[in-house]
Tab-separated table of C-alpha atoms in Angstrom:
chain	number	residue	atom	x	y	z
A	1	MET	CA	8.295	-18.517	-4.714
A	2	LYS	CA	5.378	-18.614	-7.138
A	3	LEU	CA	5.858	-15.857	-9.696
A	4	ARG	CA	2.858	-14.431	-11.448
A	5	LYS	CA	2.792	-12.429	-14.653
A	6	LEU	CA	3.249	-9.011	-13.052
A	7	VAL	CA	5.901	-10.241	-10.670
A	8	SER	CA	7.847	-11.754	-13.559
A	9	ALA	CA	7.768	-8.450	-15.425
A	10	VAL	CA	9.051	-6.574	-12.409
A	11	LEU	CA	11.842	-9.051	-11.834
A	12	ALA	CA	12.887	-8.766	-15.461
A	13	ALA	CA	13.152	-5.000	-15.066
A	14	THR	CA	15.024	-5.424	-11.814
A	15	MET	CA	17.564	-7.760	-13.378
A	16	THR	CA	17.996	-5.415	-16.329
A	17	ALA	CA	18.733	-2.571	-13.948
A	18	ALA	CA	21.111	-4.872	-12.092
A	19	LEU	CA	19.403	-3.738	-8.958
A	20	VAL	CA	20.762	-0.208	-9.351
A	21	VAL	CA	20.752	1.746	-6.141
A	22	GLY	CA	18.246	2.874	-6.592
A	23	CYS	CA	-1.511	7.246	-0.469
A	24	SER	CA	-4.602	14.741	4.465
A	25	SER	CA	-5.782	14.685	7.604
A	26	GLY	CA	-6.900	11.676	9.623
A	27	SER	CA	-10.566	10.919	10.005
A	28	GLY	CA	-12.812	8.298	11.508
A	29	GLU	CA	-13.230	6.910	15.001
A	30	THR	CA	-10.920	4.370	16.574
A	31	THR	CA	-12.664	1.044	17.000
A	32	ALA	CA	-11.559	-2.038	18.914
A	33	SER	CA	-11.815	-5.052	16.644
A	34	THR	CA	-10.697	-8.595	17.337
A	35	THR	CA	-13.752	-10.743	16.657
A	36	ALA	CA	-12.796	-14.262	15.610
A	37	ALA	CA	-14.591	-17.372	14.508
A	38	THR	CA	-15.079	-19.764	17.432
A	39	ASP	CA	-13.201	-22.668	15.904
A	40	THR	CA	-10.219	-20.474	14.923
A	41	ALA	CA	-10.082	-18.946	18.385
A	42	ALA	CA	-10.053	-22.415	19.934
A	43	ALA	CA	-7.231	-23.481	17.631
A	44	GLY	CA	-5.187	-20.481	18.722
A	45	GLU	CA	-5.935	-20.733	22.434
A	46	GLU	CA	-2.586	-22.313	23.288
A	47	THR	CA	-0.669	-19.707	21.246
A	48	THR	CA	-2.537	-16.805	22.834
A	49	ALA	CA	-1.864	-18.085	26.328
A	50	SER	CA	1.876	-18.121	25.670
A	51	VAL	CA	2.250	-14.491	24.594
A	52	GLU	CA	1.727	-11.198	26.357
A	53	PRO	CA	-1.563	-9.571	25.289
A	54	VAL	CA	-1.031	-6.269	23.529
A	55	THR	CA	-3.158	-3.603	21.857
A	56	VAL	CA	-1.861	-2.172	18.572
A	57	ASN	CA	-3.191	1.098	17.158
A	58	VAL	CA	-3.376	0.617	13.395
A	59	ALA	CA	-3.837	3.223	10.638
A	60	TYR	CA	-5.583	2.260	7.406
A	61	MET	CA	-7.048	3.866	4.301
A	62	PRO	CA	-10.653	3.222	3.195
A	63	ASN	CA	-9.972	0.853	0.306
A	64	TYR	CA	-9.586	-2.845	-0.463
A	65	GLY	CA	-5.800	-2.688	-0.772
A	66	SER	CA	-5.331	-1.255	2.691
A	67	LEU	CA	-7.846	-3.534	4.396
A	68	TRP	CA	-7.696	-6.884	2.599
A	69	ALA	CA	-5.166	-8.447	4.959
A	70	ILE	CA	-5.844	-6.690	8.268
A	71	GLU	CA	-9.602	-7.339	8.122
A	72	ASN	CA	-9.035	-11.046	7.519
A	73	ALA	CA	-6.360	-11.155	10.194
A	74	ILE	CA	-9.020	-9.976	12.625
A	75	ALA	CA	-12.032	-11.880	11.263
A	76	GLN	CA	-10.277	-15.237	10.925
A	77	GLY	CA	-8.834	-15.002	14.427
A	78	TYR	CA	-5.167	-14.711	13.449
A	79	MET	CA	-4.604	-11.562	15.512
A	80	GLU	CA	-6.314	-13.150	18.493
A	81	GLU	CA	-4.033	-16.176	18.146
A	82	GLU	CA	-1.108	-13.789	18.556
A	83	GLY	CA	-2.633	-12.090	21.601
A	84	ILE	CA	-3.168	-8.866	19.667
A	85	THR	CA	-6.141	-6.540	19.958
A	86	VAL	CA	-6.362	-4.167	16.988
A	87	ASN	CA	-7.654	-0.608	17.148
A	88	LEU	CA	-8.259	0.660	13.609
A	89	THR	CA	-8.272	4.348	12.651
A	90	GLU	CA	-8.992	5.685	9.156
A	91	PHE	CA	-6.744	8.132	7.315
A	92	GLN	CA	-6.742	9.420	3.741
A	93	ASP	CA	-3.069	9.049	2.808
A	94	GLY	CA	0.321	7.735	3.828
A	95	PRO	CA	2.109	10.963	4.799
A	96	THR	CA	-0.656	11.774	7.287
A	97	ILE	CA	-0.404	8.281	8.728
A	98	ILE	CA	3.330	8.784	9.268
A	99	ALA	CA	2.634	12.136	10.943
A	100	ALA	CA	0.184	10.399	13.314
A	101	MET	CA	2.797	7.755	14.078
A	102	GLU	CA	5.313	10.494	14.877
A	103	SER	CA	2.810	11.994	17.316
A	104	GLY	CA	2.449	8.639	19.071
A	105	SER	CA	-1.255	8.108	18.398
A	106	ILE	CA	-0.601	5.301	15.880
A	107	ASP	CA	1.716	2.308	16.294
A	108	VAL	CA	1.704	0.786	12.814
A	109	GLY	CA	0.191	1.825	9.510
A	110	TYR	CA	-0.377	0.971	5.879
A	111	ILE	CA	1.131	3.132	3.120
A	112	GLY	CA	0.966	3.246	-0.661
A	113	GLN	CA	3.744	3.946	-3.133
A	114	GLY	CA	4.286	7.680	-2.635
A	115	ALA	CA	4.898	7.629	1.115
A	116	HIS	CA	7.732	5.117	0.716
A	117	LYS	CA	10.030	8.047	0.007
A	118	LEU	CA	9.690	8.992	3.684
A	119	CYS	CA	10.877	5.507	4.625
A	120	ILE	CA	13.896	5.842	2.346
A	121	GLU	CA	14.617	9.161	4.067
A	122	GLY	CA	14.562	7.421	7.462
A	123	GLN	CA	11.250	8.661	8.839
A	124	ALA	CA	9.664	5.206	9.083
A	125	THR	CA	10.626	1.528	8.920
A	126	ILE	CA	8.957	-1.017	6.642
A	127	PHE	CA	8.290	-4.328	8.365
A	128	ALA	CA	6.015	-6.103	5.859
A	129	LEU	CA	5.273	-5.988	2.136
A	130	SER	CA	1.520	-5.979	1.515
A	131	HIS	CA	1.167	-6.230	-2.276
A	132	ILE	CA	2.252	-4.935	-5.676
A	133	SER	CA	-0.204	-2.209	-6.550
A	134	ASN	CA	-2.069	-1.278	-9.707
A	135	GLY	CA	-4.534	1.012	-7.983
A	136	ASP	CA	-3.174	4.413	-9.098
A	137	ALA	CA	-4.322	6.185	-12.252
A	138	VAL	CA	-4.153	9.460	-14.142
A	139	ILE	CA	-7.556	10.335	-15.594
A	140	GLY	CA	-8.445	12.988	-18.134
A	141	GLY	CA	-11.801	14.733	-18.227
A	142	GLU	CA	-13.793	15.733	-21.303
A	143	GLY	CA	-11.581	16.382	-24.322
A	144	ILE	CA	-8.435	14.996	-22.708
A	145	THR	CA	-7.582	11.684	-24.319
A	146	SER	CA	-3.780	11.707	-24.285
A	147	ILE	CA	-1.031	12.620	-21.857
A	148	GLU	CA	0.007	15.501	-24.112
A	149	ASP	CA	-3.512	16.954	-23.721
A	150	LEU	CA	-2.678	17.651	-20.068
A	151	ALA	CA	-0.441	20.574	-21.055
A	152	GLY	CA	-1.694	23.761	-19.390
A	153	LYS	CA	-4.638	21.946	-17.778
A	154	GLN	CA	-5.657	21.923	-14.123
A	155	VAL	CA	-4.724	18.512	-12.717
A	156	ALA	CA	-5.762	17.518	-9.203
A	157	TYR	CA	-3.397	15.389	-7.129
A	158	SER	CA	-2.385	14.755	-3.503
A	159	SER	CA	1.217	15.711	-2.823
A	160	GLY	CA	3.514	13.236	-1.119
A	161	SER	CA	1.332	10.278	-1.992
A	162	SER	CA	1.112	7.676	-4.747
A	163	SER	CA	-1.089	10.208	-6.552
A	164	GLU	CA	1.901	12.492	-7.070
A	165	ASP	CA	4.102	9.530	-7.953
A	166	ILE	CA	1.862	8.267	-10.784
A	167	LEU	CA	1.347	11.824	-12.081
A	168	VAL	CA	5.094	12.524	-12.306
A	169	LYS	CA	5.701	9.176	-14.041
A	170	THR	CA	2.904	9.814	-16.528
A	171	LEU	CA	4.108	13.300	-17.415
A	172	SER	CA	7.692	12.116	-17.719
A	173	SER	CA	6.674	9.393	-20.182
A	174	ALA	CA	5.563	12.177	-22.554
A	175	GLY	CA	8.601	14.381	-21.923
A	176	MET	CA	6.656	16.651	-19.589
A	177	THR	CA	7.012	17.836	-15.994
A	178	MET	CA	4.765	19.394	-13.366
A	179	ASP	CA	5.726	22.772	-14.832
A	180	ASP	CA	3.829	21.881	-18.001
A	181	ILE	CA	0.486	21.578	-16.181
A	182	THR	CA	-1.414	23.581	-13.579
A	183	PRO	CA	-1.173	21.244	-10.577
A	184	VAL	CA	-3.937	21.515	-7.988
A	185	ASP	CA	-2.900	19.942	-4.684
A	186	MET	CA	-5.908	18.757	-2.706
A	187	ASP	CA	-7.089	16.208	-0.191
A	188	ALA	CA	-7.615	12.790	-1.759
A	189	SER	CA	-11.257	12.717	-0.680
A	190	ALA	CA	-11.951	15.954	-2.602
A	191	ILE	CA	-10.574	14.795	-5.943
A	192	VAL	CA	-13.669	12.824	-6.977
A	193	THR	CA	-15.952	15.807	-6.374
A	194	ALA	CA	-13.601	18.137	-8.226
A	195	MET	CA	-13.464	15.845	-11.256
A	196	LEU	CA	-17.174	15.075	-11.456
A	197	SER	CA	-18.130	18.749	-11.006
A	198	GLY	CA	-15.714	19.947	-13.662
A	199	GLY	CA	-13.662	21.864	-11.117
A	200	VAL	CA	-10.477	20.406	-12.589
A	201	ASP	CA	-9.596	19.072	-16.030
A	202	ALA	CA	-7.840	15.890	-14.964
A	203	CYS	CA	-6.596	14.101	-11.872
A	204	ALA	CA	-4.196	11.579	-10.430
A	205	THR	CA	-5.726	9.388	-7.750
A	206	TRP	CA	-6.096	5.820	-6.512
A	207	SER	CA	-8.808	3.198	-6.189
A	208	PRO	CA	-11.673	3.345	-5.346
A	209	ASN	CA	-11.651	7.061	-6.314
A	210	SER	CA	-10.394	6.241	-9.805
A	211	LEU	CA	-13.097	3.606	-10.313
A	212	THR	CA	-15.808	6.025	-9.173
A	213	ILE	CA	-14.683	8.735	-11.614
A	214	LEU	CA	-14.434	6.365	-14.566
A	215	ASP	CA	-17.823	4.864	-13.737
A	216	GLN	CA	-19.720	8.133	-13.228
A	217	ASP	CA	-18.139	10.350	-15.892
A	218	PRO	CA	-18.772	9.018	-19.414
A	219	ASN	CA	-16.233	11.507	-20.794
A	220	ALA	CA	-13.394	10.403	-18.497
A	221	THR	CA	-10.400	8.608	-20.004
A	222	LYS	CA	-7.748	6.653	-18.125
A	223	LEU	CA	-4.428	7.935	-19.461
A	224	ALA	CA	-2.105	5.736	-17.396
A	225	ASP	CA	-1.935	3.403	-14.410
A	226	ASN	CA	0.793	1.479	-12.616
A	227	LEU	CA	0.855	-1.275	-15.213
A	228	THR	CA	1.620	1.301	-17.901
A	229	PHE	CA	5.135	1.406	-16.475
A	230	LYS	CA	5.504	-2.234	-15.433
A	231	ASP	CA	8.568	-2.856	-17.610
A	232	ASP	CA	10.798	-0.519	-15.610
A	233	THR	CA	8.993	0.478	-12.427
A	234	ILE	CA	7.089	-0.984	-9.512
A	235	SER	CA	4.446	0.311	-7.111
A	236	LEU	CA	4.470	-1.237	-3.646
A	237	ALA	CA	2.196	-1.098	-0.610
A	238	SER	CA	3.701	-1.799	2.805
A	239	TRP	CA	3.169	-1.912	6.556
A	240	ILE	CA	5.348	0.474	8.549
A	241	ALA	CA	6.249	1.626	12.057
A	242	MET	CA	8.440	4.315	13.559
A	243	PRO	CA	12.077	3.140	13.790
A	244	GLU	CA	11.983	3.437	17.600
A	245	TYR	CA	8.764	1.413	17.857
A	246	ALA	CA	10.168	-1.260	15.551
A	247	GLU	CA	13.318	-1.568	17.632
A	248	GLU	CA	11.521	-1.690	20.982
A	249	ASN	CA	8.609	-3.899	19.868
A	250	ARG	CA	10.143	-6.369	17.438
A	251	ASP	CA	8.312	-9.331	18.976
A	252	VAL	CA	4.974	-7.543	18.588
A	253	LEU	CA	5.736	-6.793	14.932
A	254	VAL	CA	6.692	-10.427	14.282
A	255	ARG	CA	3.378	-11.563	15.779
A	256	PHE	CA	1.437	-8.866	13.902
A	257	THR	CA	3.135	-9.769	10.608
A	258	ARG	CA	2.595	-13.492	11.126
A	259	ALA	CA	-1.131	-12.799	11.517
A	260	LEU	CA	-1.074	-10.617	8.388
A	261	PHE	CA	0.732	-13.314	6.394
A	262	LYS	CA	-1.814	-15.958	7.385
A	263	ALA	CA	-4.578	-13.560	6.352
A	264	MET	CA	-2.869	-12.918	3.009
A	265	ASP	CA	-2.678	-16.684	2.413
A	266	TYR	CA	-6.403	-16.860	3.136
A	267	ALA	CA	-7.493	-13.873	1.063
A	268	ALA	CA	-5.153	-13.827	-1.941
A	269	ASP	CA	-7.029	-16.162	-4.261
A	270	GLU	CA	-10.157	-17.888	-3.021
A	271	HIS	CA	-11.807	-15.530	-0.536
A	272	GLN	CA	-12.071	-12.221	-2.372
A	273	GLN	CA	-15.858	-12.023	-2.121
A	274	GLU	CA	-15.673	-12.591	1.616
A	275	THR	CA	-12.888	-10.029	1.859
A	276	ALA	CA	-14.951	-7.501	-0.095
A	277	GLU	CA	-17.779	-7.932	2.402
A	278	LEU	CA	-15.408	-7.187	5.282
A	279	VAL	CA	-14.016	-4.131	3.483
A	280	ALA	CA	-17.497	-2.849	2.620
A	281	THR	CA	-18.576	-3.112	6.239
A	282	ARG	CA	-15.517	-1.218	7.465
A	283	THR	CA	-15.753	1.541	4.840
A	284	ALA	CA	-19.568	1.784	4.833
A	285	THR	CA	-19.723	1.184	1.069
A	286	ASP	CA	-21.535	-1.376	-1.042
A	287	VAL	CA	-19.999	-4.823	-1.501
A	288	ASP	CA	-19.859	-4.555	-5.299
A	289	SER	CA	-17.733	-1.406	-5.057
A	290	ALA	CA	-15.288	-3.142	-2.742
A	291	TYR	CA	-15.257	-6.309	-4.852
A	292	ASN	CA	-14.478	-4.317	-8.008
A	293	GLN	CA	-11.223	-3.191	-6.389
A	294	ARG	CA	-9.825	-6.737	-6.426
A	295	GLY	CA	-8.078	-5.932	-9.724
A	296	ASP	CA	-6.043	-3.170	-8.103
A	297	ALA	CA	-3.009	-5.275	-7.247
A	298	GLU	CA	-1.011	-8.452	-7.446
A	299	TRP	CA	-2.198	-10.040	-4.193
A	300	LEU	CA	0.804	-11.897	-2.810
A	301	THR	CA	0.405	-14.597	-0.179
A	302	GLY	CA	2.263	-14.340	3.091
A	303	LYS	CA	4.323	-17.368	2.141
A	304	GLU	CA	5.358	-15.674	-1.115
A	305	VAL	CA	6.492	-12.572	0.739
A	306	ALA	CA	8.430	-14.534	3.352
A	307	GLU	CA	10.123	-16.702	0.723
A	308	GLY	CA	10.822	-13.627	-1.399
A	309	ALA	CA	12.427	-11.904	1.581
A	310	ALA	CA	14.690	-14.940	1.984
A	311	ASP	CA	15.736	-15.315	-1.666
A	312	GLY	CA	16.270	-11.635	-2.509
A	313	THR	CA	13.092	-11.078	-4.544
A	314	VAL	CA	11.503	-8.672	-2.062
A	315	GLU	CA	14.738	-6.753	-1.620
A	316	GLY	CA	14.836	-6.422	-5.415
A	317	TYR	CA	11.340	-4.920	-5.417
A	318	TYR	CA	12.324	-2.265	-2.876
A	319	GLU	CA	15.625	-1.605	-4.659
A	320	LEU	CA	13.807	-0.921	-7.913
A	321	GLN	CA	11.235	1.235	-6.131
A	322	LYS	CA	14.000	3.256	-4.469
A	323	GLN	CA	15.724	3.928	-7.773
A	324	ASN	CA	12.402	4.912	-9.382
A	325	LEU	CA	11.741	7.452	-6.624
A	326	ILE	CA	15.258	8.852	-6.909
A	327	ASP	CA	15.007	9.107	-10.701
A	328	ALA	CA	11.644	10.881	-10.398
A	329	GLY	CA	13.095	13.421	-7.982
A	330	SER	CA	10.823	12.321	-5.135
A	331	VAL	CA	13.880	11.311	-3.129
A	332	THR	CA	16.750	13.808	-3.329
A	333	LEU	CA	20.349	13.157	-2.377
A	334	ASP	CA	23.031	15.689	-1.593
A	335	GLU	CA	26.033	15.778	-3.888
A	336	GLY	CA	28.177	12.750	-3.159
A	337	GLU	CA	25.544	11.217	-0.870
A	338	GLU	CA	24.714	7.571	-1.425
A	339	ALA	CA	21.180	6.245	-1.173
A	340	PRO	CA	20.551	4.096	1.915
A	341	ALA	CA	20.618	0.335	1.506
A	342	VAL	CA	17.206	-1.311	1.423
A	343	SER	CA	18.145	-3.228	4.566
A	344	ASP	CA	18.527	0.105	6.388
A	345	TYR	CA	14.778	0.747	6.275
A	346	VAL	CA	13.147	-2.594	5.337
A	347	MET	CA	13.041	-5.392	7.937
A	348	LEU	CA	13.598	-8.318	5.593
A	349	ASP	CA	14.713	-10.571	8.437
A	350	LEU	CA	11.443	-9.930	10.271
A	351	MET	CA	9.440	-11.008	7.210
A	352	ILE	CA	11.448	-14.212	7.060
A	353	GLU	CA	10.901	-14.897	10.766
A	354	ALA	CA	7.169	-14.120	10.574
A	355	GLY	CA	6.813	-16.531	7.647
A	356	ASP	CA	7.801	-19.507	9.790
A	357	TYR	CA	4.322	-20.846	10.595
């Protein structure tokens, strides 16, 4: 498996830890979307004919990280090859996506770092790793240029999401807790307005919100992001389903993941401009804004994820993430209770199977 700079750093931390055990309400209309290039569709005609057609209701967030693979999986015809029609619905954060999945309106969804705690607690099953994220940031407004300056200040964040996760990590790095600030829990979409209007002193949010604040507020200072903690922590983005859905629809998830992996191979390095255009169309934003988000993660190929699932690398990522969430208090265990094994909530074998293409 090709290891890039960030991946190497994470693995070093994982080895050091000896693998210790150890992003609001939904919005947007559902749209059917499986438009493929003619030549790709022709190439996949035989595959499509051999599988049962299925429609999958998919939850996403309006950013590059959430959409980079699924949009290419649709546009390049990989979902059509698998006989899958995708219905996309927009949400603002992971916990709300999981709530929609519990209600039955969503089959699979994308989540950022913070919502993984719900997977560890058994509420959802991870069936595919998307990427290693660097899209979260803590930002100070005018006069706030250090983490210590956050003491007593109003800090906007979205509870249960990667926003809360990066905020807790940042405070902890300076010997502080949430009790040392005035936390203001709000919808992710409202954080930008609150920061730019001066309604709060600082915030914890994710891209593209973080990029918008830093671009439009000349007095804003980035205090920390995911890479700040790269030596001993990791921030992951994943695709998930309800445990019951995963058990009853394993074949569908293998096909869905295979299409995602092919799209990740396509988009990871050489087609970021094209990907940004797809993302901009879906989110109704300008292409430059979407393209600027390409620095928000380590974009792994599908082959890298499949090989990493086979050789233990991916399990190591989730093990380190689990321990980070436990250490931060995001995941709580009863006295004497052991944390679940990664294999209890991450379908590593499915990633390996889906990577055989």
